[in-house]
PDB file of C-alpha atoms and ligand atoms in Angstrom:
ATOM      1  CA  UNK A   1    -149.100 -45.562  31.533  1.00  0.00           C
ATOM      2  CA  UNK A   2    -146.259 -44.021  29.578  1.00  0.00           C
ATOM      3  CA  UNK A   3    -146.363 -40.251  29.646  1.00  0.00           C
ATOM      4  CA  UNK A   4    -147.722 -38.627  26.536  1.00  0.00           C
ATOM      5  CA  UNK A   5    -145.020 -36.677  24.648  1.00  0.00           C
ATOM      6  CA  UNK A   6    -144.804 -33.173  23.418  1.00  0.00           C
ATOM      7  CA  UNK A   7    -142.345 -32.287  20.709  1.00  0.00           C
ATOM      8  CA  UNK A   8    -140.120 -29.115  20.937  1.00  0.00           C
ATOM      9  CA  UNK A   9    -138.186 -27.662  18.123  1.00  0.00           C
ATOM     10  CA  UNK A  10    -134.414 -26.978  18.166  1.00  0.00           C
ATOM     11  CA  UNK A  11    -133.758 -24.281  15.511  1.00  0.00           C
ATOM     12  CA  UNK A  12    -134.879 -21.850  18.187  1.00  0.00           C
ATOM     13  CA  UNK A  13    -132.012 -23.190  20.322  1.00  0.00           C
ATOM     14  CA  UNK A  14    -129.281 -23.124  17.729  1.00  0.00           C
ATOM     15  CA  UNK A  15    -130.349 -20.244  15.509  1.00  0.00           C
ATOM     16  CA  UNK A  16    -133.089 -18.250  17.286  1.00  0.00           C
ATOM     17  CA  UNK A  17    -131.733 -17.426  20.718  1.00  0.00           C
ATOM     18  CA  UNK A  18    -128.266 -16.195  22.036  1.00  0.00           C
ATOM     19  CA  UNK A  19    -126.122 -18.290  24.301  1.00  0.00           C
ATOM     20  CA  UNK A  20    -126.418 -18.989  27.206  1.00  0.00           C
ATOM     21  CA  UNK A  21    -130.148 -18.069  27.217  1.00  0.00           C
ATOM     22  CA  UNK A  22    -130.787 -20.708  24.682  1.00  0.00           C
ATOM     23  CA  UNK A  23    -129.865 -23.620  26.990  1.00  0.00           C
ATOM     24  CA  UNK A  24    -131.720 -22.011  29.911  1.00  0.00           C
ATOM     25  CA  UNK A  25    -134.846 -21.684  27.653  1.00  0.00           C
ATOM     26  CA  UNK A  26    -134.594 -25.250  26.279  1.00  0.00           C
ATOM     27  CA  UNK A  27    -134.504 -26.663  29.799  1.00  0.00           C
ATOM     28  CA  UNK A  28    -137.242 -24.382  31.017  1.00  0.00           C
ATOM     29  CA  UNK A  29    -139.544 -25.564  28.124  1.00  0.00           C
ATOM     30  CA  UNK A  30    -138.834 -29.195  28.946  1.00  0.00           C
ATOM     31  CA  UNK A  31    -139.592 -28.580  32.613  1.00  0.00           C
ATOM     32  CA  UNK A  32    -142.833 -26.777  31.720  1.00  0.00           C
ATOM     33  CA  UNK A  33    -144.007 -29.820  29.663  1.00  0.00           C
ATOM     34  CA  UNK A  34    -143.209 -32.092  32.580  1.00  0.00           C
ATOM     35  CA  UNK A  35    -145.126 -29.856  35.023  1.00  0.00           C
ATOM     36  CA  UNK A  36    -148.204 -30.253  32.755  1.00  0.00           C
ATOM     37  CA  UNK A  37    -147.882 -34.060  33.167  1.00  0.00           C
ATOM     38  CA  UNK A  38    -146.349 -34.739  29.770  1.00  0.00           C
ATOM     39  CA  UNK A  39    -142.910 -35.795  28.542  1.00  0.00           C
ATOM     40  CA  UNK A  40    -140.846 -33.391  26.440  1.00  0.00           C
ATOM     41  CA  UNK A  41    -139.140 -34.620  23.286  1.00  0.00           C
ATOM     42  CA  UNK A  42    -136.761 -31.962  21.879  1.00  0.00           C
ATOM     43  CA  UNK A  43    -136.152 -33.027  18.273  1.00  0.00           C
ATOM     44  CA  UNK A  44    -132.747 -32.618  16.568  1.00  0.00           C
ATOM     45  CA  UNK A  45    -130.262 -34.396  14.360  1.00  0.00           C
ATOM     46  CA  UNK A  46    -127.313 -35.684  16.337  1.00  0.00           C
ATOM     47  CA  UNK A  47    -124.313 -37.123  14.375  1.00  0.00           C
ATOM     48  CA  UNK A  48    -126.694 -37.694  11.386  1.00  0.00           C
ATOM     49  CA  UNK A  49    -129.362 -39.434  13.365  1.00  0.00           C
ATOM     50  CA  UNK A  50    -132.843 -38.157  13.911  1.00  0.00           C
ATOM     51  CA  UNK A  51    -133.418 -37.875  17.699  1.00  0.00           C
ATOM     52  CA  UNK A  52    -136.858 -37.681  19.163  1.00  0.00           C
ATOM     53  CA  UNK A  53    -135.911 -36.428  22.576  1.00  0.00           C
ATOM     54  CA  UNK A  54    -132.442 -35.525  23.755  1.00  0.00           C
ATOM     55  CA  UNK A  55    -130.567 -36.373  26.955  1.00  0.00           C
ATOM     56  CA  UNK A  56    -129.694 -33.269  28.986  1.00  0.00           C
ATOM     57  CA  UNK A  57    -126.009 -33.561  28.009  1.00  0.00           C
ATOM     58  CA  UNK A  58    -127.114 -33.608  24.338  1.00  0.00           C
ATOM     59  CA  UNK A  59    -129.302 -30.529  24.834  1.00  0.00           C
ATOM     60  CA  UNK A  60    -126.248 -28.748  26.484  1.00  0.00           C
ATOM     61  CA  UNK A  61    -123.953 -29.876  23.594  1.00  0.00           C
ATOM     62  CA  UNK A  62    -126.539 -28.661  20.975  1.00  0.00           C
ATOM     63  CA  UNK A  63    -126.864 -25.269  22.666  1.00  0.00           C
ATOM     64  CA  UNK A  64    -123.048 -24.814  22.825  1.00  0.00           C
ATOM     65  CA  UNK A  65    -122.252 -25.897  19.319  1.00  0.00           C
ATOM     66  CA  UNK A  66    -121.717 -23.561  16.313  1.00  0.00           C
ATOM     67  CA  UNK A  67    -121.698 -26.023  13.400  1.00  0.00           C
ATOM     68  CA  UNK A  68    -125.364 -27.032  13.587  1.00  0.00           C
ATOM     69  CA  UNK A  69    -127.298 -26.938  10.306  1.00  0.00           C
ATOM     70  CA  UNK A  70    -130.801 -25.324  10.192  1.00  0.00           C
ATOM     71  CA  UNK A  71    -132.884 -28.260   9.023  1.00  0.00           C
ATOM     72  CA  UNK A  72    -136.121 -27.837   7.249  1.00  0.00           C
ATOM     73  CA  UNK A  73    -137.887 -30.260   4.921  1.00  0.00           C
ATOM     74  CA  UNK A  74    -135.523 -29.719   1.975  1.00  0.00           C
ATOM     75  CA  UNK A  75    -132.246 -30.523   3.719  1.00  0.00           C
ATOM     76  CA  UNK A  76    -133.426 -33.067   6.348  1.00  0.00           C
ATOM     77  CA  UNK A  77    -132.173 -36.049   4.339  1.00  0.00           C
ATOM     78  CA  UNK A  78    -128.961 -34.427   3.258  1.00  0.00           C
ATOM     79  CA  UNK A  79    -128.004 -33.384   6.879  1.00  0.00           C
ATOM     80  CA  UNK A  80    -128.696 -36.923   8.014  1.00  0.00           C
ATOM     81  CA  UNK A  81    -126.617 -38.282   5.226  1.00  0.00           C
ATOM     82  CA  UNK A  82    -123.773 -35.860   6.103  1.00  0.00           C
ATOM     83  CA  UNK A  83    -123.491 -37.310   9.654  1.00  0.00           C
ATOM     84  CA  UNK A  84    -123.555 -33.848  11.201  1.00  0.00           C
ATOM     85  CA  UNK A  85    -125.665 -32.135  13.661  1.00  0.00           C
ATOM     86  CA  UNK A  86    -128.990 -30.297  12.813  1.00  0.00           C
ATOM     87  CA  UNK A  87    -131.436 -28.109  14.474  1.00  0.00           C
ATOM     88  CA  UNK A  88    -134.953 -28.641  13.190  1.00  0.00           C
ATOM     89  CA  UNK A  89    -137.336 -25.870  12.252  1.00  0.00           C
ATOM     90  CA  UNK A  90    -141.149 -25.989  12.790  1.00  0.00           C
ATOM     91  CA  UNK A  91    -141.440 -27.743   9.437  1.00  0.00           C
ATOM     92  CA  UNK A  92    -138.950 -30.540  10.153  1.00  0.00           C
ATOM     93  CA  UNK A  93    -139.941 -30.854  13.839  1.00  0.00           C
ATOM     94  CA  UNK A  94    -143.642 -31.247  13.008  1.00  0.00           C
ATOM     95  CA  UNK A  95    -142.835 -33.710  10.210  1.00  0.00           C
ATOM     96  CA  UNK A  96    -140.601 -35.891  12.413  1.00  0.00           C
ATOM     97  CA  UNK A  97    -142.825 -35.656  15.493  1.00  0.00           C
ATOM     98  CA  UNK A  98    -145.939 -36.697  13.653  1.00  0.00           C
ATOM     99  CA  UNK A  99    -144.024 -39.740  12.163  1.00  0.00           C
ATOM    100  CA  UNK A 100    -143.058 -40.685  15.648  1.00  0.00           C
ATOM    101  CA  UNK A 101    -146.688 -40.715  16.768  1.00  0.00           C
ATOM    102  CA  UNK A 102    -146.554 -37.387  18.686  1.00  0.00           C
ATOM    103  CA  UNK A 103    -149.747 -35.311  18.476  1.00  0.00           C
ATOM    104  CA  UNK A 104    -148.691 -32.037  20.081  1.00  0.00           C
ATOM    105  CA  UNK A 105    -145.760 -29.757  19.333  1.00  0.00           C
ATOM    106  CA  UNK A 106    -144.756 -26.495  20.996  1.00  0.00           C
ATOM    107  CA  UNK A 107    -142.733 -23.617  19.453  1.00  0.00           C
ATOM    108  CA  UNK A 108    -142.311 -19.841  19.728  1.00  0.00           C
ATOM    109  CA  UNK A 109    -143.268 -18.527  16.355  1.00  0.00           C
ATOM    110  CA  UNK A 110    -144.011 -20.116  13.006  1.00  0.00           C
ATOM    111  CA  UNK A 111    -142.351 -19.117   9.803  1.00  0.00           C
ATOM    112  CA  UNK A 112    -144.627 -17.762   7.016  1.00  0.00           C
ATOM    113  CA  UNK A 113    -144.843 -15.577   3.941  1.00  0.00           C
ATOM    114  CA  UNK A 114    -141.923 -13.137   4.012  1.00  0.00           C
ATOM    115  CA  UNK A 115    -142.485  -9.505   3.182  1.00  0.00           C
ATOM    116  CA  UNK A 116    -141.845  -8.924  -0.616  1.00  0.00           C
ATOM    117  CA  UNK A 117    -142.601 -12.565  -1.317  1.00  0.00           C
ATOM    118  CA  UNK A 118    -144.195 -11.476  -4.557  1.00  0.00           C
ATOM    119  CA  UNK A 119    -140.619 -11.006  -5.822  1.00  0.00           C
ATOM    120  CA  UNK A 120    -138.543 -13.252  -3.585  1.00  0.00           C
ATOM    121  CA  UNK A 121    -141.038 -16.184  -3.503  1.00  0.00           C
ATOM    122  CA  UNK A 122    -139.735 -16.689   0.037  1.00  0.00           C
ATOM    123  CA  UNK A 123    -142.534 -18.643   1.784  1.00  0.00           C
ATOM    124  CA  UNK A 124    -141.367 -20.801   4.748  1.00  0.00           C
ATOM    125  CA  UNK A 125    -141.738 -24.639   4.450  1.00  0.00           C
ATOM    126  CA  UNK A 126    -143.364 -24.330   7.913  1.00  0.00           C
ATOM    127  CA  UNK A 127    -146.530 -23.567   5.993  1.00  0.00           C
ATOM    128  CA  UNK A 128    -146.149 -26.579   3.745  1.00  0.00           C
ATOM    129  CA  UNK A 129    -145.634 -28.862   6.867  1.00  0.00           C
ATOM    130  CA  UNK A 130    -148.551 -27.286   8.630  1.00  0.00           C
ATOM    131  CA  UNK A 131    -150.724 -27.927   5.640  1.00  0.00           C
ATOM    132  CA  UNK A 132    -149.747 -31.676   5.432  1.00  0.00           C
ATOM    133  CA  UNK A 133    -149.043 -32.793   9.034  1.00  0.00           C
ATOM    134  CA  UNK A 134    -151.630 -33.769  11.489  1.00  0.00           C
ATOM    135  CA  UNK A 135    -150.289 -32.339  14.786  1.00  0.00           C
ATOM    136  CA  UNK A 136    -151.429 -29.669  17.293  1.00  0.00           C
ATOM    137  CA  UNK A 137    -148.927 -26.876  16.943  1.00  0.00           C
ATOM    138  CA  UNK A 138    -148.845 -24.375  19.843  1.00  0.00           C
ATOM    139  CA  UNK A 139    -147.139 -21.034  19.053  1.00  0.00           C
ATOM    140  CA  UNK A 140    -147.510 -17.354  19.628  1.00  0.00           C
ATOM    141  CA  UNK A 141    -148.389 -16.578  15.962  1.00  0.00           C
ATOM    142  CA  UNK A 142    -145.660 -15.119  13.821  1.00  0.00           C
ATOM    143  CA  UNK A 143    -143.761 -11.863  14.127  1.00  0.00           C
ATOM    144  CA  UNK A 144    -143.903  -8.894  11.976  1.00  0.00           C
ATOM    145  CA  UNK A 145    -140.678  -9.616  10.133  1.00  0.00           C
ATOM    146  CA  UNK A 146    -143.265 -11.596   8.006  1.00  0.00           C
ATOM    147  CA  UNK A 147    -146.194 -10.534   5.997  1.00  0.00           C
ATOM    148  CA  UNK A 148    -148.821 -11.576   8.482  1.00  0.00           C
ATOM    149  CA  UNK A 149    -151.985 -11.015   6.380  1.00  0.00           C
ATOM    150  CA  UNK A 150    -150.508 -13.051   3.560  1.00  0.00           C
ATOM    151  CA  UNK A 151    -149.299 -15.754   6.040  1.00  0.00           C
ATOM    152  CA  UNK A 152    -152.926 -16.090   7.266  1.00  0.00           C
ATOM    153  CA  UNK A 153    -154.237 -16.310   3.664  1.00  0.00           C
ATOM    154  CA  UNK A 154    -151.910 -19.182   2.960  1.00  0.00           C
ATOM    155  CA  UNK A 155    -152.955 -21.024   6.216  1.00  0.00           C
ATOM    156  CA  UNK A 156    -156.557 -20.517   5.035  1.00  0.00           C
ATOM    157  CA  UNK A 157    -155.799 -21.913   1.549  1.00  0.00           C
ATOM    158  CA  UNK A 158    -154.096 -24.890   3.212  1.00  0.00           C
ATOM    159  CA  UNK A 159    -157.140 -25.465   5.383  1.00  0.00           C
ATOM    160  CA  UNK A 160    -155.228 -25.169   8.791  1.00  0.00           C
ATOM    161  CA  UNK A 161    -157.597 -24.308  11.634  1.00  0.00           C
ATOM    162  CA  UNK A 162    -156.241 -21.455  13.859  1.00  0.00           C
ATOM    163  CA  UNK A 163    -157.430 -21.594  17.444  1.00  0.00           C
ATOM    164  CA  UNK A 164    -156.910 -18.494  19.620  1.00  0.00           C
ATOM    165  CA  UNK A 165    -156.069 -19.462  23.082  1.00  0.00           C
ATOM    166  CA  UNK A 166    -158.389 -17.208  25.144  1.00  0.00           C
ATOM    167  CA  UNK A 167    -158.231 -14.633  22.399  1.00  0.00           C
ATOM    168  CA  UNK A 168    -160.070 -13.667  19.161  1.00  0.00           C
ATOM    169  CA  UNK A 169    -157.009 -12.074  17.719  1.00  0.00           C
ATOM    170  CA  UNK A 170    -154.039 -13.537  15.963  1.00  0.00           C
ATOM    171  CA  UNK A 171    -150.985 -12.773  18.168  1.00  0.00           C
ATOM    172  CA  UNK A 172    -147.853 -11.134  16.764  1.00  0.00           C
ATOM    173  CA  UNK A 173    -145.303 -13.011  18.879  1.00  0.00           C
ATOM    174  CA  UNK A 174    -143.909 -10.094  20.967  1.00  0.00           C
ATOM    175  CA  UNK A 175    -147.267  -8.362  20.781  1.00  0.00           C
ATOM    176  CA  UNK A 176    -150.476  -9.877  22.044  1.00  0.00           C
ATOM    177  CA  UNK A 177    -152.562  -8.897  19.008  1.00  0.00           C
ATOM    178  CA  UNK A 178    -152.106  -8.119  15.432  1.00  0.00           C
ATOM    179  CA  UNK A 179    -155.685  -7.149  14.817  1.00  0.00           C
ATOM    180  CA  UNK A 180    -156.011 -10.046  12.517  1.00  0.00           C
ATOM    181  CA  UNK A 181    -158.492 -12.836  13.190  1.00  0.00           C
ATOM    182  CA  UNK A 182    -158.517 -16.556  14.111  1.00  0.00           C
ATOM    183  CA  UNK A 183    -160.804 -19.407  13.142  1.00  0.00           C
ATOM    184  CA  UNK A 184    -162.298 -19.831  16.618  1.00  0.00           C
ATOM    185  CA  UNK A 185    -161.397 -18.941  20.245  1.00  0.00           C
ATOM    186  CA  UNK A 186    -160.735 -21.687  22.725  1.00  0.00           C
ATOM    187  CA  UNK A 187    -160.601 -21.534  26.504  1.00  0.00           C
ATOM    188  CA  UNK A 188    -159.339 -24.863  27.737  1.00  0.00           C
ATOM    189  CA  UNK A 189    -157.128 -27.651  26.687  1.00  0.00           C
ATOM    190  CA  UNK A 190    -160.147 -29.895  26.415  1.00  0.00           C
ATOM    191  CA  UNK A 191    -161.544 -27.439  23.858  1.00  0.00           C
ATOM    192  CA  UNK A 192    -158.448 -27.857  21.735  1.00  0.00           C
ATOM    193  CA  UNK A 193    -158.564 -31.762  22.194  1.00  0.00           C
ATOM    194  CA  UNK A 194    -162.166 -31.857  21.000  1.00  0.00           C
ATOM    195  CA  UNK A 195    -161.713 -29.603  17.987  1.00  0.00           C
ATOM    196  CA  UNK A 196    -158.473 -31.347  16.996  1.00  0.00           C
ATOM    197  CA  UNK A 197    -160.336 -34.737  17.215  1.00  0.00           C
ATOM    198  CA  UNK A 198    -163.227 -33.415  15.160  1.00  0.00           C
ATOM    199  CA  UNK A 199    -160.722 -31.961  12.552  1.00  0.00           C
ATOM    200  CA  UNK A 200    -159.055 -35.383  12.078  1.00  0.00           C
ATOM    201  CA  UNK A 201    -162.110 -37.496  12.441  1.00  0.00           C
ATOM    202  CA  UNK A 202    -163.728 -35.392   9.589  1.00  0.00           C
ATOM    203  CA  UNK A 203    -160.739 -36.264   7.390  1.00  0.00           C
ATOM    204  CA  UNK A 204    -158.589 -33.198   8.046  1.00  0.00           C
ATOM    205  CA  UNK A 205    -154.954 -33.983   7.321  1.00  0.00           C
ATOM    206  CA  UNK A 206    -153.363 -30.727   8.389  1.00  0.00           C
ATOM    207  CA  UNK A 207    -152.084 -29.295  11.709  1.00  0.00           C
ATOM    208  CA  UNK A 208    -154.281 -27.585  14.086  1.00  0.00           C
ATOM    209  CA  UNK A 209    -152.545 -24.315  15.048  1.00  0.00           C
ATOM    210  CA  UNK A 210    -153.092 -22.964  18.604  1.00  0.00           C
ATOM    211  CA  UNK A 211    -152.038 -19.407  18.951  1.00  0.00           C
ATOM    212  CA  UNK A 212    -151.158 -18.160  22.421  1.00  0.00           C
ATOM    213  CA  UNK A 213    -150.440 -14.549  23.184  1.00  0.00           C
ATOM    214  CA  UNK A 214    -147.221 -13.681  24.895  1.00  0.00           C
ATOM    215  CA  UNK A 215    -147.745 -13.517  28.792  1.00  0.00           C
ATOM    216  CA  UNK A 216    -148.742  -9.986  29.737  1.00  0.00           C
ATOM    217  CA  UNK A 217    -145.731  -8.814  31.836  1.00  0.00           C
ATOM    218  CA  UNK A 218    -143.218  -9.587  29.046  1.00  0.00           C
ATOM    219  CA  UNK A 219    -145.325  -8.694  26.007  1.00  0.00           C
ATOM    220  CA  UNK A 220    -144.308  -5.631  24.037  1.00  0.00           C
ATOM    221  CA  UNK A 221    -146.858  -2.982  23.042  1.00  0.00           C
ATOM    222  CA  UNK A 222    -147.800  -3.017  19.343  1.00  0.00           C
ATOM    223  CA  UNK A 223    -145.696  -0.467  17.468  1.00  0.00           C
ATOM    224  CA  UNK A 224    -142.971  -0.387  20.142  1.00  0.00           C
ATOM    225  CA  UNK A 225    -140.436  -2.391  18.159  1.00  0.00           C
ATOM    226  CA  UNK A 226    -141.751  -1.831  14.630  1.00  0.00           C
ATOM    227  CA  UNK A 227    -138.851   0.521  13.905  1.00  0.00           C
ATOM    228  CA  UNK A 228    -136.297  -2.124  15.020  1.00  0.00           C
ATOM    229  CA  UNK A 229    -138.035  -4.699  12.724  1.00  0.00           C
ATOM    230  CA  UNK A 230    -138.012  -2.236   9.831  1.00  0.00           C
ATOM    231  CA  UNK A 231    -134.314  -1.517  10.352  1.00  0.00           C
ATOM    232  CA  UNK A 232    -133.512  -5.252  10.482  1.00  0.00           C
ATOM    233  CA  UNK A 233    -135.409  -5.728   7.189  1.00  0.00           C
ATOM    234  CA  UNK A 234    -133.583  -2.859   5.577  1.00  0.00           C
ATOM    235  CA  UNK A 235    -130.239  -4.210   6.701  1.00  0.00           C
ATOM    236  CA  UNK A 236    -130.952  -7.625   5.422  1.00  0.00           C
ATOM    237  CA  UNK A 237    -131.797  -6.067   2.021  1.00  0.00           C
ATOM    238  CA  UNK A 238    -128.530  -3.968   1.955  1.00  0.00           C
ATOM    239  CA  UNK A 239    -126.427  -7.117   2.986  1.00  0.00           C
ATOM    240  CA  UNK A 240    -128.361  -9.349   0.405  1.00  0.00           C
ATOM    241  CA  UNK A 241    -129.249 -11.827   3.159  1.00  0.00           C
ATOM    242  CA  UNK A 242    -131.699 -14.340   1.574  1.00  0.00           C
ATOM    243  CA  UNK A 243    -132.973 -17.869   1.937  1.00  0.00           C
ATOM    244  CA  UNK A 244    -132.647 -19.927   5.046  1.00  0.00           C
ATOM    245  CA  UNK A 245    -130.223 -17.345   6.592  1.00  0.00           C
ATOM    246  CA  UNK A 246    -132.816 -14.597   6.490  1.00  0.00           C
ATOM    247  CA  UNK A 247    -134.977 -15.600   9.517  1.00  0.00           C
ATOM    248  CA  UNK A 248    -132.072 -16.067  11.867  1.00  0.00           C
ATOM    249  CA  UNK A 249    -130.518 -12.849  10.753  1.00  0.00           C
ATOM    250  CA  UNK A 250    -133.616 -10.765  11.343  1.00  0.00           C
ATOM    251  CA  UNK A 251    -134.281 -12.485  14.741  1.00  0.00           C
ATOM    252  CA  UNK A 252    -130.621 -11.874  15.826  1.00  0.00           C
ATOM    253  CA  UNK A 253    -130.766  -8.171  14.889  1.00  0.00           C
ATOM    254  CA  UNK A 254    -134.078  -7.631  16.657  1.00  0.00           C
ATOM    255  CA  UNK A 255    -132.736  -9.370  19.842  1.00  0.00           C
ATOM    256  CA  UNK A 256    -129.578  -7.225  19.827  1.00  0.00           C
ATOM    257  CA  UNK A 257    -131.453  -3.876  19.356  1.00  0.00           C
ATOM    258  CA  UNK A 258    -134.370  -4.287  21.637  1.00  0.00           C
ATOM    259  CA  UNK A 259    -132.462  -3.895  24.858  1.00  0.00           C
ATOM    260  CA  UNK A 260    -133.332  -7.325  26.067  1.00  0.00           C
ATOM    261  CA  UNK A 261    -137.053  -6.789  25.754  1.00  0.00           C
ATOM    262  CA  UNK A 262    -137.439  -9.130  22.707  1.00  0.00           C
ATOM    263  CA  UNK A 263    -135.360 -11.844  24.330  1.00  0.00           C
ATOM    264  CA  UNK A 264    -137.525 -11.521  27.500  1.00  0.00           C
ATOM    265  CA  UNK A 265    -140.742 -11.828  25.570  1.00  0.00           C
ATOM    266  CA  UNK A 266    -139.348 -14.714  23.573  1.00  0.00           C
ATOM    267  CA  UNK A 267    -138.305 -16.735  26.689  1.00  0.00           C
ATOM    268  CA  UNK A 268    -141.581 -16.083  28.441  1.00  0.00           C
ATOM    269  CA  UNK A 269    -143.752 -17.141  25.525  1.00  0.00           C
ATOM    270  CA  UNK A 270    -141.673 -20.297  24.749  1.00  0.00           C
ATOM    271  CA  UNK A 271    -142.079 -21.575  28.332  1.00  0.00           C
ATOM    272  CA  UNK A 272    -145.809 -20.654  28.428  1.00  0.00           C
ATOM    273  CA  UNK A 273    -146.468 -22.305  25.123  1.00  0.00           C
ATOM    274  CA  UNK A 274    -144.639 -25.493  26.263  1.00  0.00           C
ATOM    275  CA  UNK A 275    -146.759 -25.623  29.383  1.00  0.00           C
ATOM    276  CA  UNK A 276    -150.035 -25.191  27.486  1.00  0.00           C
ATOM    277  CA  UNK A 277    -148.867 -27.823  24.941  1.00  0.00           C
ATOM    278  CA  UNK A 278    -148.390 -30.238  27.717  1.00  0.00           C
ATOM    279  CA  UNK A 279    -151.927 -29.668  29.067  1.00  0.00           C
ATOM    280  CA  UNK A 280    -153.254 -30.159  25.547  1.00  0.00           C
ATOM    281  CA  UNK A 281    -151.363 -33.394  25.102  1.00  0.00           C
ATOM    282  CA  UNK A 282    -152.769 -34.710  28.419  1.00  0.00           C
ATOM    283  CA  UNK A 283    -156.334 -33.699  27.370  1.00  0.00           C
ATOM    284  CA  UNK A 284    -155.930 -35.490  23.996  1.00  0.00           C
ATOM    285  CA  UNK A 285    -154.643 -38.649  25.773  1.00  0.00           C
ATOM    286  CA  UNK A 286    -157.608 -38.567  28.181  1.00  0.00           C
ATOM    287  CA  UNK A 287    -160.135 -38.268  25.303  1.00  0.00           C
ATOM    288  CA  UNK A 288    -158.562 -41.284  23.534  1.00  0.00           C
ATOM    289  CA  UNK A 289    -158.767 -43.314  26.743  1.00  0.00           C
ATOM    290  CA  UNK A 290    -162.381 -42.572  27.302  1.00  0.00           C
ATOM    291  CA  UNK A 291    -163.330 -43.904  24.012  1.00  0.00           C
TER     292      UNK A 291
HETATM  293  N1  PSU B 301    -139.826 -17.488  14.205  1.00  0.00           N
HETATM  294  C1  PSU B 301    -139.446 -17.089  15.412  1.00  0.00           C
HETATM  295  N2  PSU B 301    -138.410 -17.703  16.024  1.00  0.00           N
HETATM  296  C2  PSU B 301    -137.731 -18.774  15.357  1.00  0.00           C
HETATM  297  C3  PSU B 301    -138.155 -19.104  14.075  1.00  0.00           C
HETATM  298  C4  PSU B 301    -139.231 -18.446  13.525  1.00  0.00           C
HETATM  299  O1  PSU B 301    -140.047 -16.262  15.965  1.00  0.00           O
HETATM  300  O2  PSU B 301    -136.845 -19.252  15.959  1.00  0.00           O
HETATM  301  C5  PSU B 301    -137.540 -20.243  13.433  1.00  0.00           C
HETATM  302  C6  PSU B 301    -138.376 -21.518  13.602  1.00  0.00           C
HETATM  303  O3  PSU B 301    -137.539 -22.654  13.803  1.00  0.00           O
HETATM  304  C7  PSU B 301    -138.992 -21.635  12.227  1.00  0.00           C
HETATM  305  C8  PSU B 301    -137.952 -21.107  11.241  1.00  0.00           C
HETATM  306  O4  PSU B 301    -139.446 -22.924  11.897  1.00  0.00           O
HETATM  307  O5  PSU B 301    -137.334 -20.025  12.078  1.00  0.00           O
HETATM  308  C9  PSU B 301    -138.450 -20.669   9.994  1.00  0.00           C
HETATM  309  O6  PSU B 301    -137.384 -20.412   9.090  1.00  0.00           O
HETATM  310  P1  PSU B 301    -137.653 -20.055   7.513  1.00  0.00           P
HETATM  311  O7  PSU B 301    -138.347 -18.794   7.504  1.00  0.00           O
HETATM  312  O8  PSU B 301    -136.333 -19.952   6.948  1.00  0.00           O
HETATM  313  O9  PSU B 301    -138.496 -21.232   7.069  1.00  0.00           O
HETATM  314 MN1   MN B 302    -137.342 -18.974   3.533  1.00  0.00          MN
END
C-alpha cells in the first residue's frame, strides 16, 4: 500500500525561519512524518509549477533562495503564471493539498485576525481556507501578534471544529495556553480520525483544526515575550508595514529579539506537529480501510 501523505507548508521555510535553521527544520519535519509511518509532501511553487512534495535538493534550493514569493489564495495563480518560485502559506497549502487528495496537513501557527483589524481589515486568508477546505490541520494555535479572541470568533463563525490535543486550552504557539477554549479535547490520533470522519460525513466542508501545545522543554511562559511582541507591533506601525509583509516582519523581529528562545520553540513545535499529523494520517487511512 502506498504511504498516506501529510502536507507541509513552505512559507515557514522561506519567510518564517532564518537560514540555515529553515532547512534543518524542513528536513526534520519530513523525517518526523516518516517516523509516524506517513509520507511527507512539502508544497511549494517551483518554476511556476505547483509541486505536491519536493525532492531534497529542491527543499534545499527553496530554503536557500531569496526570490520566493509568499503565496496565499490571492496570488497563487499569478505566481504560477509568472514562472517563478513560491512558498505556500497555510491557506494555499491546505487548498492545494486537499485538491491533491491529502487529508492531513501540519504547520506551526495559523494566520488569523490581526490586532486592529477593525481599522486595517487584515484577516488572514488562512481563515478563509480553513472555512472552505476539508483537511485536518495540525498546528500550535496562533501567536499573540494576532488578536486571538477575534481569531477564535471567526473560526466559530466559519464552523471550524478546534480539537485540543491533550488540552482544553487553545495554545498560543510559544506558550502552551492562552486561557481561551477549544471545541473538544482529544487524546489519540484515532479520536481525531473519528471526529474528522463524523464532521465530513455529516456534511461539514471545513477543515478540522487540531491544536497541539508546544512541547514543554521549549515552550515559553505566558507573558515572557509579550513585551517583545508589543515592540514588534509598534515597530511595524511606525514603519508602515502592512499586508502580506506584516506577518513575516513580526515573526522576524520576535525571532531576533528573543535570544533564540522563540526560534527553539518554533522548531520544536513544528517537528512535534509533523509527527502527530503523521499519526493522524495513519489513523484516518486505517479507518477508511476498515469500512
Ligand atoms: N504564523 C506563524 N508562523 C508562520 C506563519 C504564521 O507562527 O510562518 C505564516 C504561515 O505560512 C501562515 C502565514 O499561513 O504566515 C499567514 O500570513 P498572513 O497573515 O499574511 O495571511
Ligand atoms: Mn494579511
